[in-house]
CSV table of C-alpha atoms in Angstrom, one decimal:
chain,number,residue,atom,x,y,z
A,1,MET,CA,105.8,63.2,-7.7
A,2,GLY,CA,108.9,63.3,-9.7
A,3,ARG,CA,111.2,62.0,-12.1
A,4,SER,CA,115.0,61.8,-12.0
A,5,SER,CA,117.2,62.5,-14.2
A,6,ARG,CA,120.9,61.0,-14.0
A,7,ALA,CA,123.0,64.1,-15.0
A,8,ALA,CA,121.2,66.5,-12.9
A,9,ARG,CA,123.4,69.4,-10.6
A,10,GLY,CA,122.7,72.5,-8.6
A,11,SER,CA,122.8,75.8,-10.6
A,12,GLU,CA,125.5,77.0,-7.7
A,13,PRO,CA,128.2,75.4,-5.7
A,14,ALA,CA,127.7,75.1,-1.8
A,15,ALA,CA,130.2,74.1,0.9
A,16,THR,CA,129.0,71.3,3.0
A,17,THR,CA,129.7,71.0,6.8
A,18,GLY,CA,129.6,66.7,5.5
A,19,PRO,CA,126.9,64.3,4.6
A,20,GLY,CA,126.2,62.9,8.5
A,21,GLY,CA,123.1,61.0,8.2
A,22,ARG,CA,121.4,57.9,7.2
A,23,THR,CA,124.6,55.5,5.5
A,24,HIS,CA,124.1,53.5,2.4
A,25,ALA,CA,125.9,51.1,4.1
A,26,GLN,CA,122.6,51.3,6.2
A,27,GLY,CA,120.3,50.1,3.5
A,28,PRO,CA,116.5,50.8,2.3
A,29,LEU,CA,114.5,52.0,5.0
A,30,SER,CA,110.7,51.3,4.7
A,31,ARG,CA,108.1,52.6,7.4
A,32,PRO,CA,104.0,53.7,7.7
A,33,VAL,CA,103.8,57.3,8.1
A,34,GLY,CA,100.7,59.3,7.9
A,35,SER,CA,100.7,59.9,4.1
A,36,GLY,CA,101.3,55.9,3.2
A,37,LEU,CA,104.1,53.9,3.4
A,38,ALA,CA,107.7,55.8,2.8
A,39,GLU,CA,110.7,54.0,2.0
A,40,LEU,CA,114.2,56.1,1.6
A,41,ARG,CA,116.0,54.1,-0.9
A,42,PRO,CA,119.9,54.7,-1.6
A,43,ASP,CA,120.6,56.5,-4.7
A,44,ARG,CA,122.9,54.1,-6.6
A,45,ASP,CA,125.0,57.2,-8.1
A,46,ARG,CA,125.3,59.2,-5.9
A,47,PRO,CA,127.2,57.3,-2.5
A,48,ALA,CA,125.1,60.2,-0.1
A,49,ALA,CA,121.8,60.4,-1.8
A,50,TRP,CA,118.5,59.2,-1.3
A,51,SER,CA,115.1,58.5,-3.1
A,52,LEU,CA,112.2,59.7,-1.0
A,53,LEU,CA,109.3,57.0,-2.3
A,54,ILE,CA,105.3,57.4,-1.3
A,55,ASP,CA,103.0,54.3,-1.6
A,56,GLY,CA,105.5,54.2,-4.3
A,57,ALA,CA,105.8,57.4,-6.1
A,58,PRO,CA,108.8,59.0,-6.1
A,59,GLN,CA,108.3,62.2,-3.7
A,60,SER,CA,111.8,64.1,-3.1
A,61,LEU,CA,115.7,63.0,-4.1
A,62,VAL,CA,118.4,64.1,-1.8
A,63,ASP,CA,122.0,64.2,-1.8
A,64,LEU,CA,123.5,65.0,2.2
A,65,ALA,CA,127.1,65.3,1.3
A,66,ASP,CA,125.1,68.2,-1.3
A,67,PRO,CA,122.4,69.9,-1.6
A,68,THR,CA,122.3,71.6,-4.5
A,69,HIS,CA,121.8,69.1,-5.9
A,70,LEU,CA,118.0,68.4,-7.5
A,71,GLY,CA,117.8,65.0,-8.8
A,72,PHE,CA,114.7,65.2,-9.9
A,73,GLU,CA,113.3,67.2,-13.5
A,74,TYR,CA,110.6,69.3,-11.5
A,75,GLN,CA,112.6,70.1,-8.8
A,76,ARG,CA,115.7,71.8,-11.3
A,77,ARG,CA,112.6,73.2,-12.6
A,78,LEU,CA,111.5,74.8,-9.6
A,79,GLY,CA,115.5,75.7,-8.7
A,80,HIS,CA,116.0,78.1,-11.7
A,81,LEU,CA,112.8,80.0,-10.6
A,82,ILE,CA,115.0,79.8,-7.2
A,83,ASP,CA,118.1,81.4,-8.7
A,84,LEU,CA,116.1,84.2,-10.9
A,85,VAL,CA,113.6,84.8,-9.0
A,86,ALA,CA,116.3,87.8,-6.4
A,87,PRO,CA,119.9,88.9,-7.4
A,88,ALA,CA,122.1,85.3,-6.7
A,89,GLY,CA,122.9,85.4,-2.9
A,90,ARG,CA,120.5,87.6,-1.4
A,91,PRO,CA,118.4,85.4,0.9
A,92,LEU,CA,114.9,85.0,0.7
A,93,THR,CA,112.2,84.4,3.1
A,94,VAL,CA,110.4,81.4,1.5
A,95,LEU,CA,106.9,79.5,2.3
A,96,HIS,CA,107.0,75.9,0.8
A,97,LEU,CA,103.6,74.6,1.2
A,98,GLY,CA,104.3,70.5,1.3
A,99,GLY,CA,107.7,69.4,2.5
A,100,GLY,CA,108.2,65.5,1.6
A,101,ALA,CA,112.4,65.0,2.5
A,102,LEU,CA,112.9,69.0,2.2
A,103,THR,CA,114.7,69.0,-1.0
A,104,LEU,CA,114.3,72.7,-2.0
A,105,ALA,CA,114.3,74.3,1.5
A,106,ARG,CA,117.3,72.5,1.6
A,107,TYR,CA,118.5,74.0,-2.0
A,108,THR,CA,117.5,77.6,-0.9
A,109,ALA,CA,119.4,77.7,2.1
A,110,ALA,CA,122.5,75.9,0.5
A,111,THR,CA,122.8,78.3,-2.1
A,112,ARG,CA,121.3,81.8,-0.7
A,113,PRO,CA,122.6,81.0,2.9
A,114,ARG,CA,120.9,83.1,5.5
A,115,SER,CA,117.4,82.8,4.1
A,116,ARG,CA,114.0,82.7,6.6
A,117,GLN,CA,112.1,79.2,5.8
A,118,GLN,CA,109.0,78.0,6.8
A,119,VAL,CA,107.5,74.4,5.3
A,120,ALA,CA,104.0,73.5,5.9
A,121,GLU,CA,104.1,69.3,5.7
A,122,ILE,CA,100.7,67.9,7.4
A,123,ASP,CA,102.5,64.3,7.9
A,124,THR,CA,104.6,64.9,10.6
A,125,ALA,CA,105.6,61.0,10.9
A,126,LEU,CA,107.2,61.8,7.6
A,127,THR,CA,108.9,65.1,9.2
A,128,GLU,CA,110.5,63.1,12.0
A,129,LEU,CA,111.6,60.1,9.6
A,130,VAL,CA,113.3,62.6,6.9
A,131,ARG,CA,114.8,64.9,10.5
A,132,THR,CA,116.1,61.8,11.7
A,133,GLU,CA,117.6,59.4,8.7
A,134,LEU,CA,118.0,62.5,6.4
A,135,PRO,CA,119.5,66.1,9.0
A,136,LEU,CA,119.6,69.7,8.2
A,137,GLU,CA,122.7,71.5,8.8
A,138,ARG,CA,123.2,73.2,12.1
A,139,GLY,CA,122.5,77.3,11.2
A,140,TRP,CA,119.6,76.7,8.2
A,141,GLN,CA,116.9,78.6,9.2
A,142,ILE,CA,114.1,75.8,8.5
A,143,LYS,CA,110.8,76.2,10.3
A,144,VAL,CA,108.7,73.2,9.5
A,145,ARG,CA,104.6,73.3,10.9
A,146,GLY,CA,102.9,70.1,10.9
A,147,ALA,CA,99.7,71.3,9.4
A,148,ASP,CA,97.4,71.7,6.1
A,149,ALA,CA,99.5,73.1,3.1
A,150,ARG,CA,96.3,76.0,2.9
A,151,SER,CA,95.3,76.2,6.7
A,152,VAL,CA,99.5,77.5,6.4
A,153,LEU,CA,99.3,80.0,4.3
A,154,GLU,CA,95.6,81.8,5.7
A,155,ARG,CA,98.1,82.2,8.7
A,156,THR,CA,101.1,83.8,6.6
A,157,PRO,CA,100.5,87.3,7.0
A,158,GLU,CA,100.4,89.6,4.0
A,159,GLY,CA,103.6,90.8,2.0
A,160,SER,CA,105.6,88.3,3.9
A,161,VAL,CA,107.4,86.2,1.6
A,162,ASP,CA,109.7,86.6,-1.9
A,163,LEU,CA,108.8,83.0,-2.9
A,164,VAL,CA,105.3,80.7,-2.2
A,165,ILE,CA,106.2,77.1,-3.5
A,166,THR,CA,103.3,75.0,-3.7
A,167,ASP,CA,104.3,70.8,-4.1
A,168,VAL,CA,101.6,69.5,-2.4
A,169,PHE,CA,100.1,65.7,-3.0
A,170,SER,CA,98.9,62.7,-1.3
A,171,GLY,CA,100.5,60.3,-2.6
A,172,ALA,CA,100.7,60.7,-6.5
A,173,ARG,CA,97.8,63.8,-6.1
A,174,THR,CA,97.5,67.1,-5.5
A,175,PRO,CA,94.5,67.9,-2.7
A,176,ALA,CA,91.5,69.5,-4.2
A,177,HIS,CA,91.6,72.6,-2.4
A,178,CYS,CA,94.6,73.2,-2.8
A,179,THR,CA,94.0,74.1,-6.6
A,180,THR,CA,90.9,76.9,-6.5
A,181,VAL,CA,91.1,80.2,-7.1
A,182,GLU,CA,90.8,80.8,-3.5
A,183,PHE,CA,93.9,79.3,-2.2
A,184,THR,CA,96.0,81.5,-5.2
A,185,THR,CA,94.7,84.4,-4.0
A,186,LEU,CA,95.5,83.6,-0.5
A,187,ALA,CA,98.9,82.9,-2.1
A,188,ALA,CA,98.9,86.2,-3.9
A,189,ARG,CA,98.4,88.3,-0.9
A,190,ALA,CA,101.3,86.2,0.9
A,191,LEU,CA,103.2,87.8,-1.1
A,192,ALA,CA,105.8,90.9,-1.0
A,193,PRO,CA,106.1,93.1,-4.1
A,194,GLY,CA,107.8,91.4,-6.9
A,195,GLY,CA,107.1,87.9,-5.3
A,196,TRP,CA,106.8,85.1,-7.5
A,197,TYR,CA,104.4,82.1,-7.1
A,198,THR,CA,104.8,78.5,-8.0
A,199,ALA,CA,103.3,76.0,-8.1
A,200,ASN,CA,104.4,71.8,-9.2
A,201,ILE,CA,101.2,69.8,-10.8
A,202,ALA,CA,101.4,66.5,-12.9
A,203,ASP,CA,99.0,65.5,-15.4
A,204,GLY,CA,99.1,63.7,-18.8
A,205,GLY,CA,97.0,63.0,-22.2
A,206,ALA,CA,94.6,65.8,-23.5
A,207,LEU,CA,96.6,67.5,-19.9
A,208,PRO,CA,92.4,69.3,-18.9
A,209,PHE,CA,93.9,69.1,-15.5
A,210,ALA,CA,97.2,71.6,-16.1
A,211,ARG,CA,95.1,73.9,-18.6
A,212,SER,CA,92.0,74.5,-15.8
A,213,GLN,CA,95.4,75.2,-13.4
A,214,VAL,CA,96.3,78.0,-15.6
A,215,ALA,CA,93.5,79.8,-15.8
A,216,THR,CA,92.6,79.6,-12.0
A,217,LEU,CA,96.3,80.9,-12.0
A,218,ALA,CA,95.8,84.0,-14.5
A,219,ALA,CA,92.5,84.8,-12.4
A,220,VAL,CA,95.1,85.7,-9.8
A,221,PHE,CA,98.0,87.2,-11.4
A,222,PRO,CA,98.8,88.8,-14.9
A,223,GLU,CA,102.5,87.4,-15.2
A,224,LEU,CA,102.5,83.7,-16.0
A,225,CYS,CA,103.7,80.0,-17.2
A,226,LEU,CA,104.4,77.2,-17.4
A,227,ILE,CA,107.7,75.1,-17.9
A,228,ALA,CA,107.2,71.0,-18.8
A,229,ASP,CA,109.0,68.2,-20.7
A,230,PRO,CA,108.3,68.8,-25.1
A,231,ALA,CA,106.8,65.0,-24.6
A,232,VAL,CA,104.2,66.1,-21.2
A,233,LEU,CA,102.8,69.0,-23.4
A,234,ARG,CA,102.7,66.9,-26.4
A,235,GLY,CA,100.8,64.3,-24.1
A,236,LYS,CA,102.6,61.8,-25.4
A,237,ARG,CA,103.4,60.9,-21.3
A,238,PHE,CA,102.6,61.6,-17.6
A,239,GLY,CA,104.5,63.8,-16.1
A,240,ASN,CA,105.7,67.2,-14.2
A,241,LEU,CA,105.1,70.8,-15.0
A,242,ILE,CA,105.8,73.8,-13.1
A,243,LEU,CA,103.6,76.7,-13.5
A,244,ALA,CA,104.8,80.3,-12.1
A,245,ALA,CA,103.5,83.3,-11.5
A,246,ALA,CA,103.7,87.2,-10.7
A,247,HIS,CA,102.4,90.8,-10.2
A,248,THR,CA,105.1,91.7,-12.4
A,249,PRO,CA,107.1,90.7,-15.6
A,250,LEU,CA,108.7,86.7,-15.3
A,251,PRO,CA,112.2,86.4,-16.4
A,252,ILE,CA,111.0,84.7,-19.6
A,253,ALA,CA,114.1,84.7,-21.3
A,254,ASP,CA,116.4,83.9,-18.9
A,255,LEU,CA,113.8,80.6,-17.5
A,256,THR,CA,113.8,79.6,-21.0
A,257,ARG,CA,117.9,79.5,-21.5
A,258,ARG,CA,118.3,77.7,-18.3
A,259,ALA,CA,115.4,74.7,-19.4
A,260,ALA,CA,116.3,74.5,-22.8
A,261,SER,CA,120.3,73.5,-20.8
A,262,ASP,CA,119.5,71.4,-18.6
A,263,SER,CA,120.1,67.4,-19.3
A,264,ALA,CA,116.5,67.3,-19.3
A,265,HIS,CA,114.8,69.6,-22.2
A,266,ALA,CA,112.2,71.0,-21.0
A,267,ARG,CA,110.2,74.5,-23.0
A,268,VAL,CA,108.4,77.2,-21.6
A,269,GLU,CA,105.4,78.4,-22.2
A,270,HIS,CA,104.0,81.7,-21.8
A,271,GLY,CA,102.2,85.0,-23.4
A,272,ARG,CA,99.9,84.4,-26.5
A,273,ALA,CA,101.2,80.1,-26.2
A,274,LEU,CA,100.2,79.7,-22.7
A,275,THR,CA,96.7,81.7,-23.7
A,276,ASP,CA,95.7,79.3,-26.5
A,277,PHE,CA,97.1,76.7,-24.0
A,278,ALA,CA,94.4,77.4,-21.6
A,279,ALA,CA,91.6,78.3,-24.2
A,280,GLY,CA,88.7,77.0,-23.5
A,281,ALA,CA,89.6,75.9,-19.6
A,282,THR,CA,87.4,76.6,-16.6
A,283,PRO,CA,89.2,78.4,-13.5
A,284,ALA,CA,88.8,75.8,-10.6
A,285,THR,CA,87.3,77.4,-7.5
A,286,ASP,CA,86.4,75.5,-4.0
A,287,ALA,CA,83.2,75.1,-5.3
A,288,THR,CA,84.0,72.5,-8.6
A,289,ALA,CA,87.5,71.9,-8.1
A,290,ALA,CA,88.5,68.1,-8.2
A,291,PRO,CA,92.9,66.3,-7.3
A,292,SER,CA,95.0,65.9,-9.7
A,293,PRO,CA,94.5,62.8,-11.7
A,294,GLU,CA,95.7,59.4,-10.8
A,295,PRO,CA,99.0,58.1,-12.4
A,296,PRO,CA,98.4,56.2,-14.9
A,297,PRO,CA,99.9,52.2,-14.6
A,298,GLY,CA,102.7,51.7,-14.0
A,299,VAL,CA,103.9,55.3,-14.8
A,300,PHE,CA,106.8,55.0,-11.9
A,301,ARG,CA,108.7,51.5,-13.3
């Protein structure tokens, strides 16, 4: 689930081989998939870009001519983490839990050639639609598995990935079984030394779900931060929050500069401020977890 920004751009330039795939002249497309009604809508500002919506909830934006373009705010914040997890250009091994239109996998492939990426996307009909209408470039090492995110995580070899990106939504909600200490422990096990865990979540109001997720990650990782729009942090609107966690210090200063200079300004919370943010929150477990909250009516209009 995401919020778009017209001034968005990718963090790194990339050579592309031409858009291919669906053209704006063909118009929008709607098709039932496993998770609901998928819609591809042409972007009015970019001639090769498409928004993917599921049951009216924005999920991804893909520019076939420029895979470095990240049009949703949450995607750009995850893009900052992709940029900073290793020196620029170094190939990564990435596990994406949740696929959508594969926007972040495309971004990683374009900015970090020779990266090896695996995507867990349970909705095989959605993956087929994306591959047909918004095809990947040849040579990108992106493997999509049609399976539940947690089941793929359970089978991921220990210490095998540099980055885990959790962006799992059923409609506009994150399923409970992908929000727990047990799930986070599996992610930590999959990380290579120096690797990072990241997650996109959504919440609003007093942010009880986000606070619980901070407590959940803190039960597994010693280092973590949260990136979000100040209005979301103040409870003024429902929106996305990005969590990042690791066993080694995160580049907070670099993240703060990137978040502050983005066209959609964001704040980075860490250290004592983040501890205070989560004060009193209880980590989610497999026995107690609930899905993320339902967005309020009209939030996507």
